[in-house]
Coordinates of N, CA and C in Angstrom, one line a residue:
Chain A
X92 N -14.6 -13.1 -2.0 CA -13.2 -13.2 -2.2 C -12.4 -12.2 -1.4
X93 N -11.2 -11.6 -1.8 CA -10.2 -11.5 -0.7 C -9.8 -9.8 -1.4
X94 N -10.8 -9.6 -2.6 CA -10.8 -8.0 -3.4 C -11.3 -7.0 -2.6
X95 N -10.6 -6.1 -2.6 CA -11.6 -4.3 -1.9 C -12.0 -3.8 -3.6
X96 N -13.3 -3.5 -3.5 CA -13.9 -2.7 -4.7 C -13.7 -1.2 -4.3
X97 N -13.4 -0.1 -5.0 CA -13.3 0.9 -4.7 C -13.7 1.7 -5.6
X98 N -14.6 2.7 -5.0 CA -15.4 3.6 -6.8 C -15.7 5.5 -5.7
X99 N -15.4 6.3 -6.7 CA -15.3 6.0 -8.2 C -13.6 5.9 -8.6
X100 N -13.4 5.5 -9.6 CA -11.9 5.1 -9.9 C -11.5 6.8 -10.5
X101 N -12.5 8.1 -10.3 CA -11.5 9.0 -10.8 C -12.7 10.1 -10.0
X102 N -12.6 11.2 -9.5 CA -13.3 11.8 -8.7 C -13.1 13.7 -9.1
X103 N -13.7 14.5 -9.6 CA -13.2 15.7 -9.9 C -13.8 16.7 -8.7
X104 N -13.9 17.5 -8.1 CA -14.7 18.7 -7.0 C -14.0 20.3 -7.2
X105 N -14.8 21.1 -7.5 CA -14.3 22.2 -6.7 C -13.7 22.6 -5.8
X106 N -12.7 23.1 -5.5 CA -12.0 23.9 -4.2 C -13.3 24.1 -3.4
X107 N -13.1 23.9 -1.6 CA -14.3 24.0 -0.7 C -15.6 22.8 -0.9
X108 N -15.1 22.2 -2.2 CA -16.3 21.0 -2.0 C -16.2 20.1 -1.3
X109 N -16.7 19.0 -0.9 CA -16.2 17.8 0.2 C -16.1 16.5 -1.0
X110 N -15.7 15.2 -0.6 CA -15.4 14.4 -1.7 C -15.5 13.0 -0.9
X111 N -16.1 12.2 -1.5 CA -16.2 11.0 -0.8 C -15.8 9.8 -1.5
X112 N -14.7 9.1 -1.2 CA -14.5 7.6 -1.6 C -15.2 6.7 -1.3
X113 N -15.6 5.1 -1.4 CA -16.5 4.7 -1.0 C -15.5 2.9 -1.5
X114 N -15.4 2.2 -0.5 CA -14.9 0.9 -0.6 C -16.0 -0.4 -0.1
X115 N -15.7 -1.5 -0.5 CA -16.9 -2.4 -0.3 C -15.4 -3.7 0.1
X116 N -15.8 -4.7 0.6 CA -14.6 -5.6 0.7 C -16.2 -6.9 1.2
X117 N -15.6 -8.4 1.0 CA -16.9 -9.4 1.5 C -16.0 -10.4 2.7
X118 N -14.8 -9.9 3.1 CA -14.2 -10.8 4.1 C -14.6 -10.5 5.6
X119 N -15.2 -10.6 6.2 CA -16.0 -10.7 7.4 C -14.8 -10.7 8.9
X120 N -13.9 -11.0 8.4 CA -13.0 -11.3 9.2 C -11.8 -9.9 9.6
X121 N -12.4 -9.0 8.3 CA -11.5 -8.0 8.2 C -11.5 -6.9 9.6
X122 N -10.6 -6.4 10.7 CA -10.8 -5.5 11.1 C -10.1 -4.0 11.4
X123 N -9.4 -4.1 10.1 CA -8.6 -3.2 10.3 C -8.7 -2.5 9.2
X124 N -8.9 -1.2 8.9 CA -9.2 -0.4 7.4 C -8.5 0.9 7.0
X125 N -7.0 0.9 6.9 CA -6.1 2.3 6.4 C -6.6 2.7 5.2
X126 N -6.6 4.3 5.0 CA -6.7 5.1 3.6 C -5.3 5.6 3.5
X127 N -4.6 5.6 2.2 CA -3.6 6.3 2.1 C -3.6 7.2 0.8
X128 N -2.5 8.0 1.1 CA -2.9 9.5 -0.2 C -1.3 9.0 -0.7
X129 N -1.4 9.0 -2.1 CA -0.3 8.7 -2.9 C -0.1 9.6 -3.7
X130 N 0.7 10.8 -4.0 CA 0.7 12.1 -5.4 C 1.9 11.3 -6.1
X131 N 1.6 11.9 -7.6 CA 2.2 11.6 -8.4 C 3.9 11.0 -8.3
X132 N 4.6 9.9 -8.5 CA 6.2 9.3 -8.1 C 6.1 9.5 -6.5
X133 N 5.5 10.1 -5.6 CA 5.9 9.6 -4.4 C 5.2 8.2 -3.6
X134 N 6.1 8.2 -2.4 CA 5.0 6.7 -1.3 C 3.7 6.8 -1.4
X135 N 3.3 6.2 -1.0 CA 2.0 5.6 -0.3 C 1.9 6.5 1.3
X136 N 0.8 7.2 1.5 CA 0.7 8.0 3.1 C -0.3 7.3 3.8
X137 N 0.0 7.0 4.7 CA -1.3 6.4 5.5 C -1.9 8.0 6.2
X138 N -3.3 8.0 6.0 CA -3.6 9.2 6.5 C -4.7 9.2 7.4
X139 N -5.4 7.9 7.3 CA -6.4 7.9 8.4 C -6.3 6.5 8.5
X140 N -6.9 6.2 9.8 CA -7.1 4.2 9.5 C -8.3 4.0 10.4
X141 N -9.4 3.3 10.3 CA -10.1 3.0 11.5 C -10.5 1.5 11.6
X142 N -10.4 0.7 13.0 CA -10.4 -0.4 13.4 C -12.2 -0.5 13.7
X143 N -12.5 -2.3 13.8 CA -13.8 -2.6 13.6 C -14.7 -2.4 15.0
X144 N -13.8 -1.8 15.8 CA -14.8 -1.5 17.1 C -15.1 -0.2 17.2
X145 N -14.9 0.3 16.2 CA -15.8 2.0 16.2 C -16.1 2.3 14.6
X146 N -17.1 2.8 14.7 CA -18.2 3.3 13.2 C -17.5 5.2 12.6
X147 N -16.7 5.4 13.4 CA -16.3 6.8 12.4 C -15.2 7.3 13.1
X148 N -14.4 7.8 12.3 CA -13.1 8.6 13.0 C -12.6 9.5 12.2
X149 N -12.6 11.0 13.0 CA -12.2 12.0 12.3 C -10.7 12.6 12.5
X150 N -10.1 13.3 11.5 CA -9.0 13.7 11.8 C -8.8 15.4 10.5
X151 N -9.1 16.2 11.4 CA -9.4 17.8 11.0 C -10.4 17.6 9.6
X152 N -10.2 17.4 8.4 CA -10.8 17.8 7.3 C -11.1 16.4 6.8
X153 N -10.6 15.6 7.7 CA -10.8 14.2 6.9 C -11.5 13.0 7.8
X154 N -12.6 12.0 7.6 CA -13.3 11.4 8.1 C -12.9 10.2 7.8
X155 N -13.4 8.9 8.3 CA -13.3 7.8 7.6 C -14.9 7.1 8.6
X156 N -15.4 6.3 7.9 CA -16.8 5.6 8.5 C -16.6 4.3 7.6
X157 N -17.6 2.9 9.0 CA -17.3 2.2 8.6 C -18.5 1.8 8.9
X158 N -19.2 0.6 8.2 CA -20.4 0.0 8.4 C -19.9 -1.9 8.3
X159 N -19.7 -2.3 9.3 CA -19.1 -3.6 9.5 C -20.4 -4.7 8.6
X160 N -21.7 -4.4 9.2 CA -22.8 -5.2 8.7 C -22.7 -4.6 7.4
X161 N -23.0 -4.2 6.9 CA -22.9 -3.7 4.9 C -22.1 -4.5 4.2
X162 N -20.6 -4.1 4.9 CA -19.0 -4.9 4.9 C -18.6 -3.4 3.7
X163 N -18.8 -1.9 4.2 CA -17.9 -0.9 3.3 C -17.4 -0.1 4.2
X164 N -16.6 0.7 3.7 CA -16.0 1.8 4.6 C -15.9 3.0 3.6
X165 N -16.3 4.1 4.4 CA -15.7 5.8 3.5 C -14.8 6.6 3.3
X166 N -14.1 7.0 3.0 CA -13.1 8.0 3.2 C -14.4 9.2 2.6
X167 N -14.3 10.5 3.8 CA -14.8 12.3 3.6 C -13.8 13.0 3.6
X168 N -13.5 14.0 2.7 CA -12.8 14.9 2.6 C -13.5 16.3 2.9
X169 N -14.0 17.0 3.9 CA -14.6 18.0 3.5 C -13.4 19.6 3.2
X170 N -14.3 20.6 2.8 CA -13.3 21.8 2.3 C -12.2 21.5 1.7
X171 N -12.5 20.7 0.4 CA -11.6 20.1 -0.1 C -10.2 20.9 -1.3
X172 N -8.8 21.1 -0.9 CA -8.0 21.9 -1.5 C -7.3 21.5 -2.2
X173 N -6.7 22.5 -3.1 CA -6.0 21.6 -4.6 C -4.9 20.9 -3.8
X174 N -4.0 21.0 -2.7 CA -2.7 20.2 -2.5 C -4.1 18.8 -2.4
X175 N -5.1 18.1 -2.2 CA -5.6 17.2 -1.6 C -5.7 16.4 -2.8
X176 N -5.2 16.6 -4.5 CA -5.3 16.3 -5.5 C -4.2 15.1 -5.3
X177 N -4.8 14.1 -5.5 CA -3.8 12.8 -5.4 C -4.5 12.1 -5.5
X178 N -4.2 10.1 -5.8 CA -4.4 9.1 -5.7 C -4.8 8.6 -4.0
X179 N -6.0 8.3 -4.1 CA -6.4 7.8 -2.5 C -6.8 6.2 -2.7
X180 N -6.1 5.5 -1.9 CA -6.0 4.1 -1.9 C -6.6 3.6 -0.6
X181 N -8.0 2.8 -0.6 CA -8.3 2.2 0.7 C -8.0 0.7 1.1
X182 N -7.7 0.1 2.0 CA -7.3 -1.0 2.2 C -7.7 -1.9 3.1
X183 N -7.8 -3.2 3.2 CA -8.1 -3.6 4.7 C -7.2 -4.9 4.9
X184 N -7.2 -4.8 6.5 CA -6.1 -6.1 6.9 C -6.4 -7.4 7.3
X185 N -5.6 -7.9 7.0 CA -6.1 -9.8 6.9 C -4.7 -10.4 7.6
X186 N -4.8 -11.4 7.4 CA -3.5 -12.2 8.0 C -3.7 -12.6 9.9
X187 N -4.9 -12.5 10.6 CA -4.5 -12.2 11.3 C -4.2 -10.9 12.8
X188 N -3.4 -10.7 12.5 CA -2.7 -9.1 13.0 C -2.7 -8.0 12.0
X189 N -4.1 -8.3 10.9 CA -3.6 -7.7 9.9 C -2.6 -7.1 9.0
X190 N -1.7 -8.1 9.2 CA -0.3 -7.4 8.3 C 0.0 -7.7 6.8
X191 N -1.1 -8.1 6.4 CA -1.5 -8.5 4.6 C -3.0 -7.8 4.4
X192 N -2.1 -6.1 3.9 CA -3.6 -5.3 3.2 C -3.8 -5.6 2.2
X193 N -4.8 -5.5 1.6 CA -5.6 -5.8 0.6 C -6.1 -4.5 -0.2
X194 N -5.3 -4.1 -1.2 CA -5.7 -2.1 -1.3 C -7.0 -2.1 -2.5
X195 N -7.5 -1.3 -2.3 CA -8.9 -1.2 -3.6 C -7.5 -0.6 -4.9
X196 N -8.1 -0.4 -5.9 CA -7.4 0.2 -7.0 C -7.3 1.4 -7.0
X197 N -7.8 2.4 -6.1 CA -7.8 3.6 -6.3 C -8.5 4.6 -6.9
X198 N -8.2 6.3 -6.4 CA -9.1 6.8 -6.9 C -8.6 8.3 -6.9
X199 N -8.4 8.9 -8.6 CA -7.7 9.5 -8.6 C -8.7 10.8 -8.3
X200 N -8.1 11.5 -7.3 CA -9.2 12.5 -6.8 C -8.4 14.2 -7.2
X201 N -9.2 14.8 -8.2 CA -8.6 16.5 -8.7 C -9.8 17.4 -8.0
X202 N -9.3 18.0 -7.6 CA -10.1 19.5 -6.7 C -8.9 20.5 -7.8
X203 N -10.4 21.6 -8.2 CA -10.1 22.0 -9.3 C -10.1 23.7 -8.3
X204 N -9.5 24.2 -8.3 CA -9.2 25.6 -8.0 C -10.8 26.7 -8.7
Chain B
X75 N 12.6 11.7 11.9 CA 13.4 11.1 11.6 C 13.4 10.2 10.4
X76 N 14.4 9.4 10.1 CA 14.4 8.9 8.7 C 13.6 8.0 8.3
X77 N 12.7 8.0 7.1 CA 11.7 7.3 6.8 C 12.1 5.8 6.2
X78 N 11.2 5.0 5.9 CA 11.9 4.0 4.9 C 12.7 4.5 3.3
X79 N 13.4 3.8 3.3 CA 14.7 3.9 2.1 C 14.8 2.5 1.4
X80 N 14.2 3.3 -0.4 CA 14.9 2.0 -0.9 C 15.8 2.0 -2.0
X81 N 16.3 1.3 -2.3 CA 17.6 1.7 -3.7 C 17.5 -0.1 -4.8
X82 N 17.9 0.8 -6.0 CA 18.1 1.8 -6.8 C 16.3 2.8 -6.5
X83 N 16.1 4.0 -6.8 CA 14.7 4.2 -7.0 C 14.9 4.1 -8.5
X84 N 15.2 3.7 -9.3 CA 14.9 3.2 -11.1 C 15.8 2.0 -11.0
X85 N 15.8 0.7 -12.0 CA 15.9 -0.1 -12.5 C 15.9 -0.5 -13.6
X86 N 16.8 -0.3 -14.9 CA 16.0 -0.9 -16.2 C 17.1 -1.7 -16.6
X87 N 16.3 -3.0 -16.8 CA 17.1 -4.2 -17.0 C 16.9 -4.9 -18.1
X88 N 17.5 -5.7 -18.8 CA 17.2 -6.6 -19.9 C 16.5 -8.2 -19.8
X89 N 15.7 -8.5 -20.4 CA 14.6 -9.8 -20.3 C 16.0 -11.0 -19.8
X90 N 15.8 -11.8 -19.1 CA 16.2 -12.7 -18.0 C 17.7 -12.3 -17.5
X91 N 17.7 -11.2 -17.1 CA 18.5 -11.1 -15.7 C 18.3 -10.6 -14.8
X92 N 18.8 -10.9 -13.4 CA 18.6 -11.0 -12.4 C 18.4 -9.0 -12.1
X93 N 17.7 -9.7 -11.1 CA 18.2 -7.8 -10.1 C 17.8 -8.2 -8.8
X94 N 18.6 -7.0 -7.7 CA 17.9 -6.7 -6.5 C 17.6 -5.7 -6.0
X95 N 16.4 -5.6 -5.7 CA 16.1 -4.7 -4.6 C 16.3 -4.5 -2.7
X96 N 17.0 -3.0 -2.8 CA 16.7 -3.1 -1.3 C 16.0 -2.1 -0.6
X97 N 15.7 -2.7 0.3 CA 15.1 -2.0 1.6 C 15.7 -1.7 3.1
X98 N 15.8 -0.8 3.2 CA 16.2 0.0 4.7 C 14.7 0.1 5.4
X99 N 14.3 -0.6 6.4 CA 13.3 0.2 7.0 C 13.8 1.3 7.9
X100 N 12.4 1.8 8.7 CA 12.4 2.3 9.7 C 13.1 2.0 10.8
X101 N 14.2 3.0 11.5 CA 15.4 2.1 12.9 C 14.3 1.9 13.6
X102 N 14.4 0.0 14.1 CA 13.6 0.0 15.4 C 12.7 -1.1 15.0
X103 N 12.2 -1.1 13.9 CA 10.7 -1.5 13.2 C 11.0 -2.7 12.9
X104 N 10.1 -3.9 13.3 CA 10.5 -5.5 13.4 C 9.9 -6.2 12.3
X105 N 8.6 -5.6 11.8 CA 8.0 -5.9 11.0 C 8.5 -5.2 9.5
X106 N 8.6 -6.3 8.6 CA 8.6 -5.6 7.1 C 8.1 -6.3 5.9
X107 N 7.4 -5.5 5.1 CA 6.6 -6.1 3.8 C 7.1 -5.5 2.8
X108 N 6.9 -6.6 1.8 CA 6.6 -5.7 0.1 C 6.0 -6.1 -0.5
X109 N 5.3 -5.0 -1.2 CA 4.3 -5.4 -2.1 C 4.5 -4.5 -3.6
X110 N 4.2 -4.8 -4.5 CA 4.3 -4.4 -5.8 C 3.1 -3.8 -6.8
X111 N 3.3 -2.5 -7.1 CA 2.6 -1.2 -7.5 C 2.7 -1.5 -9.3
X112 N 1.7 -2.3 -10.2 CA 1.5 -2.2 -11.3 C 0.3 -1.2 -11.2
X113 N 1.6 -0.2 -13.2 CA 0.7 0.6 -13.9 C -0.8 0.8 -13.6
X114 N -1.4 1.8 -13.1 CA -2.9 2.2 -12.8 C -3.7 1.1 -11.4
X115 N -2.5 0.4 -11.0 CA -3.5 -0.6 -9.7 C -3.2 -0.3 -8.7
X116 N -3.6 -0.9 -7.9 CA -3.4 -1.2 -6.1 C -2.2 -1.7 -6.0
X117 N -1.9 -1.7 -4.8 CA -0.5 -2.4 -4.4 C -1.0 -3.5 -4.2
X118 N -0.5 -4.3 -4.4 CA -0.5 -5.7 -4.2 C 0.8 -6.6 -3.0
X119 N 0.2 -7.7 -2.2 CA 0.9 -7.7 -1.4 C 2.0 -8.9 -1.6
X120 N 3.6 -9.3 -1.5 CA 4.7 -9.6 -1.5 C 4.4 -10.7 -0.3
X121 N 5.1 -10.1 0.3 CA 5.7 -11.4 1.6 C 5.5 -10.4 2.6
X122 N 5.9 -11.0 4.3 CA 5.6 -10.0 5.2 C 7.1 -10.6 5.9
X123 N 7.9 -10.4 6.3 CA 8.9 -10.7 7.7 C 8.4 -9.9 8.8
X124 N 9.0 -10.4 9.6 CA 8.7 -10.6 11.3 C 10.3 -10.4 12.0
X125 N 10.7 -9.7 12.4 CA 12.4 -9.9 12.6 C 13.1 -10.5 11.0
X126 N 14.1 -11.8 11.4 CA 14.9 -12.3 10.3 C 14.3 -13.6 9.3
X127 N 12.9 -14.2 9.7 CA 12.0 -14.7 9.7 C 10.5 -14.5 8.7
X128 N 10.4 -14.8 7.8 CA 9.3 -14.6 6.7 C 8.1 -15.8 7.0
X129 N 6.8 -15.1 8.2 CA 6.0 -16.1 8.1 C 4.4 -16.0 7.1
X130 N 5.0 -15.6 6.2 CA 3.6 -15.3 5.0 C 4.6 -14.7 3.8
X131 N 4.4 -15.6 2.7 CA 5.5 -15.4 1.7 C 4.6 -15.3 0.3
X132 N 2.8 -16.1 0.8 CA 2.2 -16.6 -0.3 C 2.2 -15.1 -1.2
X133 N 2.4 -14.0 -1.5 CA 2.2 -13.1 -2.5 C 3.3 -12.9 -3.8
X134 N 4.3 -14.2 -3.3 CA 5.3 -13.9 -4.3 C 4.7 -14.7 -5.4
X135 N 5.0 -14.4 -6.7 CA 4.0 -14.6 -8.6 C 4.9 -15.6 -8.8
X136 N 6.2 -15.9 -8.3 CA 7.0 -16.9 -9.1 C 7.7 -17.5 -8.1
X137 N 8.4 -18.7 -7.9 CA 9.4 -19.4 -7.5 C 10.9 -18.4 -8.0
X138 N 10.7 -17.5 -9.0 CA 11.8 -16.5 -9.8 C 12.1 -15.3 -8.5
X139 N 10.8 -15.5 -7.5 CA 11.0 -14.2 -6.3 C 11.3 -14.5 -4.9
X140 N 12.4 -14.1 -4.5 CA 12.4 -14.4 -3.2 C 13.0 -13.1 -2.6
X141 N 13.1 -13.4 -1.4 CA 13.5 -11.9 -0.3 C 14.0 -12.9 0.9
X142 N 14.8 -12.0 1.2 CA 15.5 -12.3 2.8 C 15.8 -11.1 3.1
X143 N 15.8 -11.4 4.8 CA 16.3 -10.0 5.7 C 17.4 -10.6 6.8
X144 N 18.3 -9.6 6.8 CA 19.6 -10.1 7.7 C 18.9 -9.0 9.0
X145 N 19.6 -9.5 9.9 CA 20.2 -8.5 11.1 C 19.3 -8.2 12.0
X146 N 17.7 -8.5 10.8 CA 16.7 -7.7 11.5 C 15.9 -6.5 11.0
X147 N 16.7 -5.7 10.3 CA 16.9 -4.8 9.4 C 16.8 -4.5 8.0
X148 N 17.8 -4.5 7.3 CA 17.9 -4.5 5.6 C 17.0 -5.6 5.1
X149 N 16.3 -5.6 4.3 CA 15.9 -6.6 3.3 C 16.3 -6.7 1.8
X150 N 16.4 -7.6 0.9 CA 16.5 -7.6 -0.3 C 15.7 -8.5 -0.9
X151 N 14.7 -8.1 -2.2 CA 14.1 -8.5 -2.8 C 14.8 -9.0 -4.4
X152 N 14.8 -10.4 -4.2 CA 15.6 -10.8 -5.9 C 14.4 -11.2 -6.8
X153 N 14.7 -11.2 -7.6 CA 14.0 -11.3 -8.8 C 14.9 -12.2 -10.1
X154 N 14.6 -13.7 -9.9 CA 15.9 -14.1 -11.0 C 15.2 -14.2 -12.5
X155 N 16.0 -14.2 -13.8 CA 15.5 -14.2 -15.3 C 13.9 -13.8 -15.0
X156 N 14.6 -12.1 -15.1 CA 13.3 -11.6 -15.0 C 12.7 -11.8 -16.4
X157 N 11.1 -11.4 -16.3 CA 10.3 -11.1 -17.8 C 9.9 -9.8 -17.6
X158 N 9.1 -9.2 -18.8 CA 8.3 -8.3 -19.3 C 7.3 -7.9 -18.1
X159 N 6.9 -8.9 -17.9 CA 5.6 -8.4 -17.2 C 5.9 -8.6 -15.2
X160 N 7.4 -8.1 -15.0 CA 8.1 -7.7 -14.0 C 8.1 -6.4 -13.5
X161 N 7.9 -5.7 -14.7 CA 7.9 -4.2 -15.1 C 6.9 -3.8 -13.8
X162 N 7.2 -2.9 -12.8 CA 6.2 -2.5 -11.7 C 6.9 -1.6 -10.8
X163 N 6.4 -0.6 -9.9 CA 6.8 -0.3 -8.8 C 7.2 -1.2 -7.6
X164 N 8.3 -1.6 -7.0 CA 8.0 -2.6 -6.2 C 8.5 -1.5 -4.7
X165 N 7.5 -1.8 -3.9 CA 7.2 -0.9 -2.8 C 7.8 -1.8 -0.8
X166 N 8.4 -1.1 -0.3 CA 8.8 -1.3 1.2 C 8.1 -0.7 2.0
X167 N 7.6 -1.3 2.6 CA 6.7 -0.7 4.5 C 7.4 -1.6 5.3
X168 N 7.2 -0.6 6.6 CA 7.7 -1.4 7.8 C 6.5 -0.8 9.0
X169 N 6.6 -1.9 10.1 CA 5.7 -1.2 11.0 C 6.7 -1.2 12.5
X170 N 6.4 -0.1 13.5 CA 6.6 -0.3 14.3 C 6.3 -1.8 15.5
X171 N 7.4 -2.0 16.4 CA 6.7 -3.1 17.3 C 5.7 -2.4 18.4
X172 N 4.7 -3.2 18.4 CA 4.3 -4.2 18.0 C 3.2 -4.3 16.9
X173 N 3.2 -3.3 16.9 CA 1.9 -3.5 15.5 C 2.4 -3.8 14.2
X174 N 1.2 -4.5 13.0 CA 1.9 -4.9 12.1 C 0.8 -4.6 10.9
X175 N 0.1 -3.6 11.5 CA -1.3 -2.9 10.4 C -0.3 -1.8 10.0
X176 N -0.5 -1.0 10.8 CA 0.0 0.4 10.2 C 1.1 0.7 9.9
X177 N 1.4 0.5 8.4 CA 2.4 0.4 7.8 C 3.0 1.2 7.3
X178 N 4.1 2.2 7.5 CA 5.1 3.1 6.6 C 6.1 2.9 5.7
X179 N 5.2 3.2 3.8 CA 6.0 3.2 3.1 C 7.5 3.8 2.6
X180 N 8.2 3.0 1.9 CA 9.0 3.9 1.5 C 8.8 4.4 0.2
X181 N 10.2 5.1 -0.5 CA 9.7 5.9 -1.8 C 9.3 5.0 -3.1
X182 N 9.9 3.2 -3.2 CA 9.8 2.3 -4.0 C 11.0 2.4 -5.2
X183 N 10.8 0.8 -5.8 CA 11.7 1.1 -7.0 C 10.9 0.4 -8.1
X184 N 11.5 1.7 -9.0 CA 10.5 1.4 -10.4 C 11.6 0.8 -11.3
X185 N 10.5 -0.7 -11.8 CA 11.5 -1.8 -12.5 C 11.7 -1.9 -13.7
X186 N 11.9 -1.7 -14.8 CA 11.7 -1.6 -15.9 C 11.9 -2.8 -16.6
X187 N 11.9 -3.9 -17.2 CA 12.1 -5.0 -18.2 C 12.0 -4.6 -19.2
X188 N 13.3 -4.7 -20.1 CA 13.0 -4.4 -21.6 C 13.4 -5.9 -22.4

């Protein structure tokens, strides 16, 4: 089907620990995969995205990996800080030009001081 | 510069009447979507426009929902004899041209049906 599974749906770490999301999707067709950080009443952040012709893309503290054959993708958080306490949503695109994401349900992630 | 914008950011309405929502995207940005944020889920995806032109609309729940965009620009999402289970964040992105993945939200508006 046309669902992203996303686990774990609630994620607790230590300040300094690293944290990992983990999404699964079965549309074969998909090549486009944004994570976005959502905190409490505000938008949706796009914070990292990576496309189906490269397997990992980092950006300072935050990683994303993708395994096309599997059909999942990661979000890494390493040295993980209390501002990093938010709702993380992974997604992938369809339509096309991928302009119809498909978001997992989320995963409320607390880094505890 | 200025991000997407949408208004009212609250909404609380009474079981079957109307409302609308708007959206300002980003100046510039050709592409625009909405999709709708129920209690503890995913966003879920709305319609997509393309300039003044809507060519993927399948996400709207009712014949009760429709959107149009003038100019290019502003959008409005109607909602007519709303119900109960209308009640949601309903969320704006726009993407720059030419891409139409990476998408910048705005703040949303939260609907209330009573």
């Amino acid at each position: 089907g046309e669902n992203v599974e996303q686990h774990p749906s609630t994620l607790s770490v230590q300040e300094g620990d690293s944290a990992v999301i983990k999404c699964t999707y079965s549309d074969s067709a998909s090549n486009y995969f944004p994570w976005y950080k959502q905190e409490l009443g505000k938008r949706p952040q796009l914070i990292i995205d990576i496309r189906s012709n490269v397997g990992e893309k980092k950006d300072q503290r935050i990683a994303v990996t993708l395994n096309k054959t599997a059909k999942h993708f990661s979000l890494h958080i390493t040295e993980t800080q209390p501002e990093d306490s938010a709702v993380y949503f992974c997604a992938r695109g369809s339509g096309g030009s991928n302009y119809k994401l498909t978001f997992g349900k989320g995963t409320l992630l607390t880094v505890n001081p | 510069g200025a991000g997407v914008s949408q208004s009212p950011s609250n909404k609380v309405t009474e079981k079957g009447k109307d409302v609308e929502l708007r959206c300002d995207p980003i100046s510039g940005h050709t592409a625009l979507y909405w999709y709708r944020q129920s209690l503890g889920q995913g966003l879920e995806f709305l319609i997509y426009f393309q300039g003044n032109s809507a060519p993927d609309k399948s996400g709207l729940p009712s014949d009760r929902f429709s959107a149009e965009r003038t100019g290019g620009s502003v959008s409005t999402l109607t909602i007519q004899r709303t119900q109960q289970e209308d009640s949601a964040v309903y969320l704006c992105a726009s993407s720059p041209p030419p891409s139409t993945d990476t998408q910048y939200f705005g703040p949303g508006t939260r609907l209330t049906v009573l």
